[in-house]
PDB file of C-alpha atoms and ligand atoms in Angstrom:
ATOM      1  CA  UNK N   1     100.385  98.791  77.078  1.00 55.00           C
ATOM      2  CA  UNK N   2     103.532  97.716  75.856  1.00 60.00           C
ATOM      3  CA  UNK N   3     105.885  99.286  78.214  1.00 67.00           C
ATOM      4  CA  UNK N   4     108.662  96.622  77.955  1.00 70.00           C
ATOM      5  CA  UNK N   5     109.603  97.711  74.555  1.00 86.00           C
ATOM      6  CA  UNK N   6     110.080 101.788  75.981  1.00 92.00           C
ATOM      7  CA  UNK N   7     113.966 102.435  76.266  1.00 94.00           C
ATOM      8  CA  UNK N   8     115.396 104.682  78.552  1.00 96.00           C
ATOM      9  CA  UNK N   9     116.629 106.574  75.062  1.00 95.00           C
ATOM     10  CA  UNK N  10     112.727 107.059  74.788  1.00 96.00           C
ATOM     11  CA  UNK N  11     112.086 108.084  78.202  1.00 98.00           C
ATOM     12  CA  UNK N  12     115.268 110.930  77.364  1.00 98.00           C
ATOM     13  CA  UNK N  13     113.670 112.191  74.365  1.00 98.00           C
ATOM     14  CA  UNK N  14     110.374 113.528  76.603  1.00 98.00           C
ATOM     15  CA  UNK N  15     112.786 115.211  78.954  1.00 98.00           C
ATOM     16  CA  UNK N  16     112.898 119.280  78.057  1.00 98.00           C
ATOM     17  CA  UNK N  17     115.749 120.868  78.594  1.00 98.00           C
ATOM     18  CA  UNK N  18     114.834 124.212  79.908  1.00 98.00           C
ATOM     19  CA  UNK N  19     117.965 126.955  80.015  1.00 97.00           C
ATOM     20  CA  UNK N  20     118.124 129.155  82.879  1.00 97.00           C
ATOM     21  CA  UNK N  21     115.500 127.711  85.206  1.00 97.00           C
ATOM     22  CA  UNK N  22     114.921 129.056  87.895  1.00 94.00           C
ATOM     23  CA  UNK N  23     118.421 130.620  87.857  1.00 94.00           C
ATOM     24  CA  UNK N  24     120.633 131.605  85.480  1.00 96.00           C
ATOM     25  CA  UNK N  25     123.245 128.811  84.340  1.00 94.00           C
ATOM     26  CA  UNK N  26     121.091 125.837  85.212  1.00 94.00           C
ATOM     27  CA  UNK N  27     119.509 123.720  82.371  1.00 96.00           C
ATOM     28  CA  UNK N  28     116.230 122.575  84.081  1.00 97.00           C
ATOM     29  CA  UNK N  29     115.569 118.883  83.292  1.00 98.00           C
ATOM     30  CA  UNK N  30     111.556 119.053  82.676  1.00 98.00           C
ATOM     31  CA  UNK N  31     109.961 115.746  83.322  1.00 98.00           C
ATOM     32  CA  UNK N  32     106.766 116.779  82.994  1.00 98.00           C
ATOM     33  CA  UNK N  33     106.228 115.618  79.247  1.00 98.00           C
ATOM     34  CA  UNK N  34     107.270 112.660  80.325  1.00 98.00           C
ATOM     35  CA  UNK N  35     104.902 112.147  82.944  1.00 98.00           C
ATOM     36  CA  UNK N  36     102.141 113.574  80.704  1.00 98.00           C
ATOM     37  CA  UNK N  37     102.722 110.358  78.518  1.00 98.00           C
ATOM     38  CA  UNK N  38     100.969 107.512  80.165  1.00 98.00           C
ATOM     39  CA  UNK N  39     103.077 104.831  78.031  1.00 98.00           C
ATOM     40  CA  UNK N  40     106.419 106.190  78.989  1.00 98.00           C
ATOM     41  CA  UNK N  41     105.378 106.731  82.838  1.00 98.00           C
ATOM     42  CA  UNK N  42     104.224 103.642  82.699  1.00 98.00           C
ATOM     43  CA  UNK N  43     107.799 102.353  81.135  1.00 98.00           C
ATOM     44  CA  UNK N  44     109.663 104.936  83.747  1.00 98.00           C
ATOM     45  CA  UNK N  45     108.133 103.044  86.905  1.00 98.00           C
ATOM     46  CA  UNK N  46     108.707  99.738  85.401  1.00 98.00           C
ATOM     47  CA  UNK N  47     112.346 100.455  84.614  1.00 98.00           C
ATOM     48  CA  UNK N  48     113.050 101.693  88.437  1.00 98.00           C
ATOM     49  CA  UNK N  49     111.705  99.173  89.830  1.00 98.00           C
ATOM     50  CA  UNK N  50     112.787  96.105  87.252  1.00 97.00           C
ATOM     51  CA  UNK N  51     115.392  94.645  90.078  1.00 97.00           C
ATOM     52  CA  UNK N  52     112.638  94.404  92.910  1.00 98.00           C
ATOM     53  CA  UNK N  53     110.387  91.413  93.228  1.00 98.00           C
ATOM     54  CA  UNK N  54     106.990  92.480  94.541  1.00 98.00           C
ATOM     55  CA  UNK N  55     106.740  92.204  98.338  1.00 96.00           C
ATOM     56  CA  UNK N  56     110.217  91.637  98.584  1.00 98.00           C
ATOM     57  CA  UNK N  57     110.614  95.124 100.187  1.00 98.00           C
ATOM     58  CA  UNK N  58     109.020  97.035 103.101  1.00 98.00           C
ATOM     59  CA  UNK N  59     108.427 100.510 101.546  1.00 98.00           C
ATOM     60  CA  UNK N  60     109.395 102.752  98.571  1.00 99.00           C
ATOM     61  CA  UNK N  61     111.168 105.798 100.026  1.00 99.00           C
ATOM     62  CA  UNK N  62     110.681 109.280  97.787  1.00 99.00           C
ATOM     63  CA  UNK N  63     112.650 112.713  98.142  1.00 98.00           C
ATOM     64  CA  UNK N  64     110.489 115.371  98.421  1.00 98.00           C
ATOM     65  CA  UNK N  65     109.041 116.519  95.819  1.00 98.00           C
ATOM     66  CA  UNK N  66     109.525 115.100  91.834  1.00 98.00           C
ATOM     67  CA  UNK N  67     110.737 111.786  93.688  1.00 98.00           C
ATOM     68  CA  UNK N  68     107.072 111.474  95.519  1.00 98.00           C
ATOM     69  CA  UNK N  69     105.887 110.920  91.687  1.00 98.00           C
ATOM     70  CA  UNK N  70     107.609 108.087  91.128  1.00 98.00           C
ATOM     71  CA  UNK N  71     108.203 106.106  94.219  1.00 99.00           C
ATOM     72  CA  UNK N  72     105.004 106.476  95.253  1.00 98.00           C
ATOM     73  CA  UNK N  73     103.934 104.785  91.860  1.00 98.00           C
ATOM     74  CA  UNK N  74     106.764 102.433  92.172  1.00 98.00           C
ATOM     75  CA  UNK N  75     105.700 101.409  95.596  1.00 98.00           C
ATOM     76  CA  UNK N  76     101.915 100.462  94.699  1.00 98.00           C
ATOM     77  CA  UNK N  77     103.799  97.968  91.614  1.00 98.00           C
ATOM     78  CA  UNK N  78     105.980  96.624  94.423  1.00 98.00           C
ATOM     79  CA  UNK N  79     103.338  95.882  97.039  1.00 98.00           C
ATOM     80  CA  UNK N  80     104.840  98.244 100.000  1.00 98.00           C
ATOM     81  CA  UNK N  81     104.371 101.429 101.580  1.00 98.00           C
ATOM     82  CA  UNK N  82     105.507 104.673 100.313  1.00 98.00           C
ATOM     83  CA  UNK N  83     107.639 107.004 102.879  1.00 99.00           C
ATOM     84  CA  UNK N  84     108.357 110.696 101.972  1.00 99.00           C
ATOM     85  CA  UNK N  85     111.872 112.565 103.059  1.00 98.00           C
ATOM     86  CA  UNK N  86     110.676 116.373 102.872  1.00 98.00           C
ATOM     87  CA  UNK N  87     112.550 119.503 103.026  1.00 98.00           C
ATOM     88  CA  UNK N  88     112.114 120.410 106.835  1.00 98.00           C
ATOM     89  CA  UNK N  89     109.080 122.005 108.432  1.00 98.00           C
ATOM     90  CA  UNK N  90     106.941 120.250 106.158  1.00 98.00           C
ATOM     91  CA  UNK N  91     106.287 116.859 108.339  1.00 98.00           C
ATOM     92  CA  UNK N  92     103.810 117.246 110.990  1.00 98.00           C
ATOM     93  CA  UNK N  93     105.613 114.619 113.676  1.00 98.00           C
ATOM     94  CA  UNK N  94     108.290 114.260 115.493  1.00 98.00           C
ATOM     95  CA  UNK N  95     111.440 113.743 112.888  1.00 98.00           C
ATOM     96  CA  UNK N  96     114.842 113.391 112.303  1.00 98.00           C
ATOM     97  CA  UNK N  97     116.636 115.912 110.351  1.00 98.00           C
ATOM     98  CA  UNK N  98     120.075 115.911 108.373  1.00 98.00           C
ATOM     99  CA  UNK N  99     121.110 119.430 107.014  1.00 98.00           C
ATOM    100  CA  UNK N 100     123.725 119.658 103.890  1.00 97.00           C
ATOM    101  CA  UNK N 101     125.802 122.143 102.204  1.00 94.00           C
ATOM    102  CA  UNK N 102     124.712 123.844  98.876  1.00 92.00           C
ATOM    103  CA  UNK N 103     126.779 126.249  96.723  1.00 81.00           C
ATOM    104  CA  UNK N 104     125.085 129.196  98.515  1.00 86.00           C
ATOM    105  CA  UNK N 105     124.075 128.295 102.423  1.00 92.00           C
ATOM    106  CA  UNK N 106     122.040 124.674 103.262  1.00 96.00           C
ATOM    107  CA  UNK N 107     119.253 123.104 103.120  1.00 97.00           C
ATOM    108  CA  UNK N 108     117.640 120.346 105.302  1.00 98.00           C
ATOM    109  CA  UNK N 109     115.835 117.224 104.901  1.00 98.00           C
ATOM    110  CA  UNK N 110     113.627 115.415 107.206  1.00 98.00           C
ATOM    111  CA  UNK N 111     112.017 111.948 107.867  1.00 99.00           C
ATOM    112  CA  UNK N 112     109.115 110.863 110.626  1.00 98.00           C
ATOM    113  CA  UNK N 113     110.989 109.277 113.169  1.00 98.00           C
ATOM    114  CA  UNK N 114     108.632 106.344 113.345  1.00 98.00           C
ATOM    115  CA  UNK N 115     108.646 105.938 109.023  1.00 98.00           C
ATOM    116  CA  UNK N 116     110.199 102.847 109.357  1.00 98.00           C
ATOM    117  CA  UNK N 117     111.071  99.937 111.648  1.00 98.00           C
ATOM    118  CA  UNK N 118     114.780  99.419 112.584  1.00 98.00           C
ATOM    119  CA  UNK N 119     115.889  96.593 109.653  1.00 98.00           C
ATOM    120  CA  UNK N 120     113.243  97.352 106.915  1.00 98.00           C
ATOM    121  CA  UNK N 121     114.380  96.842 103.475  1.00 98.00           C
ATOM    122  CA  UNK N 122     113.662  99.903 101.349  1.00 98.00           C
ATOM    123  CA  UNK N 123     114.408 101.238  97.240  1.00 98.00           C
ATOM    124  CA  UNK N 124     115.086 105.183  97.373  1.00 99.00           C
ATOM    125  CA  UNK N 125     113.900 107.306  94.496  1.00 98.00           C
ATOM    126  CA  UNK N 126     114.037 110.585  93.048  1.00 98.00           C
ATOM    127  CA  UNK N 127     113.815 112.062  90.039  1.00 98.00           C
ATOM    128  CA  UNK N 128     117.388 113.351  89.561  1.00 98.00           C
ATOM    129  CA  UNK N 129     120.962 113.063  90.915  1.00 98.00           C
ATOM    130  CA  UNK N 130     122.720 115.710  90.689  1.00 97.00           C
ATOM    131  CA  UNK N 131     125.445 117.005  93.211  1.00 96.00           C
ATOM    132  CA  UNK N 132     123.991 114.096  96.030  1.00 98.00           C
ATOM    133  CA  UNK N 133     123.399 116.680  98.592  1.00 97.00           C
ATOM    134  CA  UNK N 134     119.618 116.023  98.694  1.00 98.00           C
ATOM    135  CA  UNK N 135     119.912 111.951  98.004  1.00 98.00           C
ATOM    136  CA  UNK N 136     123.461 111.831 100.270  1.00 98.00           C
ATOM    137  CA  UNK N 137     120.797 113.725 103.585  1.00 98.00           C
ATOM    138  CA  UNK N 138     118.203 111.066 102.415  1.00 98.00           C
ATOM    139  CA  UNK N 139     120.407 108.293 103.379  1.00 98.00           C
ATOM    140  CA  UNK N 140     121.568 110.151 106.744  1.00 98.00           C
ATOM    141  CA  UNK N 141     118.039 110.089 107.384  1.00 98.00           C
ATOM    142  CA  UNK N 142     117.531 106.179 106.279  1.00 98.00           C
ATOM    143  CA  UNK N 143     120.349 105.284 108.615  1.00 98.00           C
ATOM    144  CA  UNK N 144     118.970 107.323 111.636  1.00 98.00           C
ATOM    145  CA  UNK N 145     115.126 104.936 111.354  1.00 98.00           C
ATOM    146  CA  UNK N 146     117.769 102.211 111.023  1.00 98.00           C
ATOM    147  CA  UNK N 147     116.616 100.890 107.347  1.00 98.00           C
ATOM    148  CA  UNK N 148     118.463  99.047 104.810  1.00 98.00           C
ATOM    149  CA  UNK N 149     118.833 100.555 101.479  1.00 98.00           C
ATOM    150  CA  UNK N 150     118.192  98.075  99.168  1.00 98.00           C
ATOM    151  CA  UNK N 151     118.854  99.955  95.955  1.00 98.00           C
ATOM    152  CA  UNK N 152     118.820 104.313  95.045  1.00 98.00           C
ATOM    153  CA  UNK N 153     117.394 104.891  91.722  1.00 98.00           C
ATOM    154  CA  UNK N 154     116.879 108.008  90.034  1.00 98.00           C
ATOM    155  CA  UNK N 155     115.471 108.952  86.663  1.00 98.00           C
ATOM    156  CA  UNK N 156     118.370 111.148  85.644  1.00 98.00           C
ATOM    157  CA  UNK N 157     121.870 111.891  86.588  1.00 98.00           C
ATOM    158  CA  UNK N 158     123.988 114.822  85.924  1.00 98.00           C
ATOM    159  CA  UNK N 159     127.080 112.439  85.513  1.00 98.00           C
ATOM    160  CA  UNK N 160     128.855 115.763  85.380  1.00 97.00           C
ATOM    161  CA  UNK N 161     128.469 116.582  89.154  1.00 96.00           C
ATOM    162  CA  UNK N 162     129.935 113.197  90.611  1.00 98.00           C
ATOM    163  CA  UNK N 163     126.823 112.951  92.827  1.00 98.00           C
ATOM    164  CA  UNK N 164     127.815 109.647  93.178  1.00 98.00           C
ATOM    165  CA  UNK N 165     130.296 110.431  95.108  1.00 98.00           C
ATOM    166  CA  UNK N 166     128.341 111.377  98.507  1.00 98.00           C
ATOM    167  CA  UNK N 167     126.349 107.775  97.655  1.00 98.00           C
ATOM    168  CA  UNK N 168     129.603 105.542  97.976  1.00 98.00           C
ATOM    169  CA  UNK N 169     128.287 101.897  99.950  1.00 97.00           C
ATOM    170  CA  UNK N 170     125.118 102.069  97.991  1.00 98.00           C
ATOM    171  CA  UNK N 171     124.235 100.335  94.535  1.00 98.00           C
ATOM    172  CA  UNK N 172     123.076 103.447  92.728  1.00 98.00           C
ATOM    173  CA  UNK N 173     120.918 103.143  89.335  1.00 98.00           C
ATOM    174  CA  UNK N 174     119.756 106.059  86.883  1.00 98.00           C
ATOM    175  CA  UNK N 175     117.951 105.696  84.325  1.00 98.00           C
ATOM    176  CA  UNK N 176     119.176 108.487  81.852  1.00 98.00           C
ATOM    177  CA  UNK N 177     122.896 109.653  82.075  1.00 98.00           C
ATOM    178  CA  UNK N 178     124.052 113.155  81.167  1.00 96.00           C
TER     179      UNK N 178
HETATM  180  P1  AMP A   1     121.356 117.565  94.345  1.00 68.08           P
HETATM  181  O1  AMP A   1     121.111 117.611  95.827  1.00 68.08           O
HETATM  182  O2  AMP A   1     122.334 118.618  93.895  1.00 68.08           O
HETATM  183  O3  AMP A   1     121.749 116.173  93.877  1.00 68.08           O
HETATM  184  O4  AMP A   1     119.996 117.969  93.632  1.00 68.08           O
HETATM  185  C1  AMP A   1     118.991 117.024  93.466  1.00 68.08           C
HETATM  186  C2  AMP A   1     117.626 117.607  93.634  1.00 68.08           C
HETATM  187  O5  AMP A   1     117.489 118.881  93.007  1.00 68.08           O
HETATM  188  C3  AMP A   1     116.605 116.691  93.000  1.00 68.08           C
HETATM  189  O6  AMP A   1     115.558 116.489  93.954  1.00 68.08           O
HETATM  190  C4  AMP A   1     116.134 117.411  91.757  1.00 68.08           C
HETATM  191  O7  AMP A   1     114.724 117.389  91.684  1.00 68.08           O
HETATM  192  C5  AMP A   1     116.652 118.830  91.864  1.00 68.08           C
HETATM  193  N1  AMP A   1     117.495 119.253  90.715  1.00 68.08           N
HETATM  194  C6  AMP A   1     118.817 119.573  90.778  1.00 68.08           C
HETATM  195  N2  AMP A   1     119.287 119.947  89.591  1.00 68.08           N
HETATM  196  C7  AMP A   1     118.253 119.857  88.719  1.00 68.08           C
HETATM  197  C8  AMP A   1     118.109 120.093  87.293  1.00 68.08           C
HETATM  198  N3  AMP A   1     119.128 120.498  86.524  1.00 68.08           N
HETATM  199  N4  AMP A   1     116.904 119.870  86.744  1.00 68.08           N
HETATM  200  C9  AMP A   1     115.845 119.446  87.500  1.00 68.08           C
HETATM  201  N5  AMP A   1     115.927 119.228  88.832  1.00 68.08           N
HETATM  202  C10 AMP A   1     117.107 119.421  89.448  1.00 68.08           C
END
């Protein structure tokens, strides 16, 4: 396959913009054509993960649950172990949780406490940045197993909402741009 000649302007032109899902007022960023394409999920993973050398990292860390698509893809290219941060209640072991703010009440995220070894090198992914609350609780969470964050990349940011913001200290990478 000849993913090195997919663009991320590609990759953008299989993302549906859905109006009003699954509330009023938001304009739902569908990836799924995207991931339907093997060519251009192909190119996706290859493009997140372009600054990593295989084996140079202990494990691919994905936010529950369009970021489990991709870094757990991204983490079989780059030789490591794939780690899932899930919305609470949903691990089975003992975790560590970090709860943030949303527009209307909170939500919380939550890693296995034993995920990771204090000082392991790890790339975060999800699918899409968009205020930072989720990705902002997902490096709480990194920072409680005592990881290094190598790199956070996501597939698409909504510019827009300054998500970046609650990522400051991190190098942050996206993909597509709105
Ligand atoms: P946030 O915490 O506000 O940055 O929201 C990021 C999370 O919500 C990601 O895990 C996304 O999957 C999801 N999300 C937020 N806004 C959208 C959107 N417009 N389209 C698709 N997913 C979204």
């Amino acid at each position: 396959m000849q993913t090195q000649t997919i663009t991320s302007d590609s990759l953008a032109k299989a993302i549906r913009n859905v109006p009003d899902f699954p509330k009023p007022g938001i304009q739902f960023k569908d990836i799924t054509p995207l991931l339907a394409d093997a060519e251009l999920f192909a190119a996706a993973i290859d493009l997140l993960t372009r600054n990593i050398q295989p084996g140079s990292i202990d494990a691919v860390v994905g936010i529950d649950a369009r970021g489990f698509i991709f870094a757990s893809a991204a983490a079989l290219k780059l030789q490591c172990g794939f780690v899932p941060v899930r919305k609470k209640g949903k691990l089975p072991y003992d975790c560590h949780e970090e709860t943030y703010d949303l527009e209307y009440g909170s939500n919380t995220m939550a890693i296995h406490t034993d995920s990771l070894r204090p000082g392991s090198r790890v790339v975060l992914i999800d699918d899409l940045l968009a205020t930072g609350g989720t990705a902002g609780a997902a490096t709480s969470l990194l920072q409680k197993v005592g990881a290094e964050i190598i790199e956070i990349n996501f597939l698409i940011e909504l510019s827009f909402l300054n998500g970046r913001d609650k990522l400051k200290g991190f190098p942050v990478r996206s993909l597509i741009t709105y």
